[in-house]
Every structure is written in C-alpha cells, then in structure tokens.
PDB file of C-alpha atoms in Angstrom:
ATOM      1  CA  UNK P   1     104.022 130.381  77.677  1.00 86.00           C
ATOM      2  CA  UNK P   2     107.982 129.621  78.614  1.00 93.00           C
ATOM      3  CA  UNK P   3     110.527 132.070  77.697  1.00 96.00           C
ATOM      4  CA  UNK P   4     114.079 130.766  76.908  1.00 97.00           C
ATOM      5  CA  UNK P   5     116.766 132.967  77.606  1.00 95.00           C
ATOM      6  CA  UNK P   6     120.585 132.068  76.503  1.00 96.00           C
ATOM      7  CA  UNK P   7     123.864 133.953  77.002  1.00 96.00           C
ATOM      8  CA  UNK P   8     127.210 133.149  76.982  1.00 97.00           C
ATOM      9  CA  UNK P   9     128.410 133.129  73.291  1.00 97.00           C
ATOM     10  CA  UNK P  10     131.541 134.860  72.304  1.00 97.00           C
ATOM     11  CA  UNK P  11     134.468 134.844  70.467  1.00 98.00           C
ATOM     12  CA  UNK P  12     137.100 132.559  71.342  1.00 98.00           C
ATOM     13  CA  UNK P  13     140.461 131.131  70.087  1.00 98.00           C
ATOM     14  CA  UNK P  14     140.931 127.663  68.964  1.00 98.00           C
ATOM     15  CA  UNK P  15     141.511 124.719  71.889  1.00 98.00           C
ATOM     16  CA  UNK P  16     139.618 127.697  74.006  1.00 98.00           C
ATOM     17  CA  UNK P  17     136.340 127.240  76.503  1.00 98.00           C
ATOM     18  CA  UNK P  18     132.683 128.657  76.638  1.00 98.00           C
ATOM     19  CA  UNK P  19     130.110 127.792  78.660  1.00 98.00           C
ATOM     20  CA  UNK P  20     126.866 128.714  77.543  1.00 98.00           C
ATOM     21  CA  UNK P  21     123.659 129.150  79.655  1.00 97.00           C
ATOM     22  CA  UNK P  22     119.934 129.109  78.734  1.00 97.00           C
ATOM     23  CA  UNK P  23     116.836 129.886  81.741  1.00 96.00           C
ATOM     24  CA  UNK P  24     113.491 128.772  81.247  1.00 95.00           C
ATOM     25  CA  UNK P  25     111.210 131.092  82.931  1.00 93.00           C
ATOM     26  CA  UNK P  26     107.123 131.070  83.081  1.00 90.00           C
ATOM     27  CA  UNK P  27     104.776 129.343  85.041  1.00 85.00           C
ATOM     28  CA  UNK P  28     103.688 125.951  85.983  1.00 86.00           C
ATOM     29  CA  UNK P  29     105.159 124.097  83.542  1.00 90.00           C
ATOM     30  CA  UNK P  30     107.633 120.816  84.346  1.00 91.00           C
ATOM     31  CA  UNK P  31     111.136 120.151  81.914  1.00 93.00           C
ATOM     32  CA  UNK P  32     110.734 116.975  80.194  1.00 94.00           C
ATOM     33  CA  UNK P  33     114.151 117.911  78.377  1.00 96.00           C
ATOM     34  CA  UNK P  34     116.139 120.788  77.264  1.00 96.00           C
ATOM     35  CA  UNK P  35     119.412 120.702  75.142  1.00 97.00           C
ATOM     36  CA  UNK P  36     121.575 122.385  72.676  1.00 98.00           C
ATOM     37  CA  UNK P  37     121.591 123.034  68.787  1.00 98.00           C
ATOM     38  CA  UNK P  38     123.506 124.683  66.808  1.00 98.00           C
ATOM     39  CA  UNK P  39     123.638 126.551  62.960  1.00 98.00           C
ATOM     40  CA  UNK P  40     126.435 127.100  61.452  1.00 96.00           C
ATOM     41  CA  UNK P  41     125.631 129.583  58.116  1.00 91.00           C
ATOM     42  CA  UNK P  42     124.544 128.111  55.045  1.00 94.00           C
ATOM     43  CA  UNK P  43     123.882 124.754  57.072  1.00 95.00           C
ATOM     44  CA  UNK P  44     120.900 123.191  58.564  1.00 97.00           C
ATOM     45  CA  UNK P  45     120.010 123.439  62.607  1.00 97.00           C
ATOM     46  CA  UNK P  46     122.075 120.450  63.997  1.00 98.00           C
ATOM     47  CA  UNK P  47     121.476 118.853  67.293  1.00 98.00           C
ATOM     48  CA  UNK P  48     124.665 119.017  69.918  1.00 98.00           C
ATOM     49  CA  UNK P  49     123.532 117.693  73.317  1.00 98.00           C
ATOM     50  CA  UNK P  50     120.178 116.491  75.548  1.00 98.00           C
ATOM     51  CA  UNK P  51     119.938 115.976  79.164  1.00 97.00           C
ATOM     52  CA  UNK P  52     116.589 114.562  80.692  1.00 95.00           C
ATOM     53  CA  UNK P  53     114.519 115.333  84.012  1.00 93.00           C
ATOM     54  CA  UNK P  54     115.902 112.168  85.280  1.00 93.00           C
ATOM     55  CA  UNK P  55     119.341 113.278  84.335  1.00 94.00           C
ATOM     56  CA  UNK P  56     120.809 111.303  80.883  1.00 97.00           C
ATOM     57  CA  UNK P  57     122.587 113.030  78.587  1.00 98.00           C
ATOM     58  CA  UNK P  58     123.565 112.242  75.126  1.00 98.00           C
ATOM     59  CA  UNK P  59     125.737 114.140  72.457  1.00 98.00           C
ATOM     60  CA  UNK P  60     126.356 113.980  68.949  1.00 98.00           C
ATOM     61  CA  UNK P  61     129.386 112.955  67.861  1.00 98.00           C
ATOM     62  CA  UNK P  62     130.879 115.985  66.653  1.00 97.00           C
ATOM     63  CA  UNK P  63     131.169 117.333  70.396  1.00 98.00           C
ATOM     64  CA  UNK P  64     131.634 114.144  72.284  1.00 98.00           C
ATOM     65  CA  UNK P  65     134.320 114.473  75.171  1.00 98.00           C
ATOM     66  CA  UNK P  66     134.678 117.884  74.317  1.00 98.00           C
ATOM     67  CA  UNK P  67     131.043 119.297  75.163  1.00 98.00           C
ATOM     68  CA  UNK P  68     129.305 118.633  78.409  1.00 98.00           C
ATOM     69  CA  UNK P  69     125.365 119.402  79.120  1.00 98.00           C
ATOM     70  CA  UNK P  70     124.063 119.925  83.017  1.00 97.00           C
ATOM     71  CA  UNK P  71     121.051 121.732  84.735  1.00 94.00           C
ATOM     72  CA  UNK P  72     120.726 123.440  87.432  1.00 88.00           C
ATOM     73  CA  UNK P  73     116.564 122.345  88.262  1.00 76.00           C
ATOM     74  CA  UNK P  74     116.427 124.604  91.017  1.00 79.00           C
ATOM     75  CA  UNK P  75     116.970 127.313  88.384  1.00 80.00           C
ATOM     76  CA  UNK P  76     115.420 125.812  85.485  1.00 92.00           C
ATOM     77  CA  UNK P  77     118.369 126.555  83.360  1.00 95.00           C
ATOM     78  CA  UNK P  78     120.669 123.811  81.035  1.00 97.00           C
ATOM     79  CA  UNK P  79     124.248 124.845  80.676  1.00 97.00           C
ATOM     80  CA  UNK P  80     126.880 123.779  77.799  1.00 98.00           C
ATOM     81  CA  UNK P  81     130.298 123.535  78.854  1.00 98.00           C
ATOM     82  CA  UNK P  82     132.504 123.692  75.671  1.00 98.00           C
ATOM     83  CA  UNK P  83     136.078 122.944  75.979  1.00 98.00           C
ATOM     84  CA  UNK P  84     138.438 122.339  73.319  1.00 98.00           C
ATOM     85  CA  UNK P  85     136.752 124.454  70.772  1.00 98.00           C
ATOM     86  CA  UNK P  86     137.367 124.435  66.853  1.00 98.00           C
ATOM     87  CA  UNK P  87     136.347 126.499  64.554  1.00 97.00           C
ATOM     88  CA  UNK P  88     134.031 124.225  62.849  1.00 97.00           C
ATOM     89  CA  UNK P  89     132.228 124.555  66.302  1.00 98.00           C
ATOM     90  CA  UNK P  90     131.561 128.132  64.949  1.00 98.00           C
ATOM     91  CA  UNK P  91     127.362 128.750  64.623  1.00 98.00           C
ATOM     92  CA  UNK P  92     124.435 130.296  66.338  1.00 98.00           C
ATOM     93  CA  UNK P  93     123.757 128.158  69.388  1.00 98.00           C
ATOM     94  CA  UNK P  94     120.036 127.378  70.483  1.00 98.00           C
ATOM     95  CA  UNK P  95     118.446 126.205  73.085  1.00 97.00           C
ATOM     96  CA  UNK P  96     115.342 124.081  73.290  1.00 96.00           C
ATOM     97  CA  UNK P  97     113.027 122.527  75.864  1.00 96.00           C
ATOM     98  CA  UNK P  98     110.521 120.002  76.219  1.00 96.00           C
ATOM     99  CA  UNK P  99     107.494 121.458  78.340  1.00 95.00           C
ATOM    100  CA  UNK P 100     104.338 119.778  79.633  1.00 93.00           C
ATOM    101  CA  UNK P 101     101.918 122.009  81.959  1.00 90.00           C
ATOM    102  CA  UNK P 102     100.456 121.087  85.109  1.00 84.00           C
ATOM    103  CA  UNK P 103      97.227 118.718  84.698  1.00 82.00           C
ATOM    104  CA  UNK P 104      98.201 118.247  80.851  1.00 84.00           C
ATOM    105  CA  UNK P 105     100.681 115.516  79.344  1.00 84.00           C
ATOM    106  CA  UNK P 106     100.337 117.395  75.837  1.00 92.00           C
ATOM    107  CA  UNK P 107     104.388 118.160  75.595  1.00 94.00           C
ATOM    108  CA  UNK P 108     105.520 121.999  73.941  1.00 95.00           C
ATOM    109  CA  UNK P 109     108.664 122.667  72.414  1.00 96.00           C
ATOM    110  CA  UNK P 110     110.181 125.824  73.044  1.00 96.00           C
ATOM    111  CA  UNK P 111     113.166 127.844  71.513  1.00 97.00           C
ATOM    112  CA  UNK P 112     115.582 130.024  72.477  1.00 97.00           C
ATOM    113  CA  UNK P 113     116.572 133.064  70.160  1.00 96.00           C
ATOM    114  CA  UNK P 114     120.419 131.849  69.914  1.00 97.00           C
ATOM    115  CA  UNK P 115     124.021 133.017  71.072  1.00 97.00           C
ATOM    116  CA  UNK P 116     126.729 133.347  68.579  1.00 98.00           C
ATOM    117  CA  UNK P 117     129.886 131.617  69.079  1.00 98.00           C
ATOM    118  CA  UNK P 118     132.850 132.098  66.999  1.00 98.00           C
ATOM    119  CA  UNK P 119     136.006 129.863  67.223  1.00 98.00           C
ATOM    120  CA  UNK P 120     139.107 131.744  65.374  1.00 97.00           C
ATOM    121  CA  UNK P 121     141.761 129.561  63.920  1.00 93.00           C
TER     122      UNK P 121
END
C-alpha cells in the first residue's frame, strides 16, 4: 500500500504563488507518474498537470505558463508550483500516482486526501 501525503494549500490573493507538495511513502513500489487535480465545488475532479519517471510533463490549458509540475525522485514527492493565481484556480487540490510493485507490471492508482487552496479576488 502507498500513502500520499499533500500540504501546502492556503489562502492567497489574486496574481499570488503556492507551491504545493505531495510524498509518496510505502514500500517497494516504482512511480510510473504522479500529478495534480483539482475540484472546485459543485464541479467535477479536473486534471491540472503530469510529469513521468522519465521526466515529461504536460498541463491542461487552464494552468499553462502559470503552473509548473517537478519531483524530487530521491524523495518520492511531485511538487506544483503555482504562480499567478486566480480565483477560478480556487478548489481542493489532489494528488495522484501511478504505482507498479517490484516483480509485477499490474499499475495502482493512488490518491491523495487533498489541500484546499483559495485565491481571493
């Protein structure tokens, strides 16, 4: 079993920053992928942002140039760098992961329980 842990959220002023943070912790498992969604109340979990083992990232569209996704392997944590916020970036923030375990290729799809970020106008 892998444990996702995030922190980071706050509340922040419009054009401010976050950066978010989510650990995966357990044991001998590999990261496939992790990334970012988001729900905003009332609306459906959206995707924000992927980054791969080998490194690619991709974003949606809503947060492109504005949001950026790394890792830290060593750590086995993603980060979310938000800049220029909005308030329509306002919404629970998840993370996720793609897992496989060692002598396995069945991938697992773990969730984080969310950080709240608020963007006041």
């Amino acid at each position: 079993q892998v444990r996702l842990v995030e922190s980071g959220g706050d509340l922040v002023q419009a054009g401010g920053s976050l950066r978010l943070s989510c650990t995966a912790s357990g044991s001998s498992f590999s990261i496939n992928a992790m990334g970012w969604y988001r729900q905003a109340p009332g609306n459906q979990r959206e995707w924000v942002a992927t980054i791969t083992s080998g490194g690619i990232t991709n974003y949606a569209d809503s947060v492109k140039g504005r949001f950026t996704i790394s890792t830290d392997s060593a750590k086995n944590t993603v980060r979310l760098q938000m800049n220029s916020l909005k308030p329509e970036d306002t919404a629970v923030y998840y993370c996720n992961a793609r897992i496989t375990y060692a002598r396995s290729s069945t991938e697992y799809i773990y969730w984080g329980q969310g950080t709240q970020v608020t963007v006041s106008s």
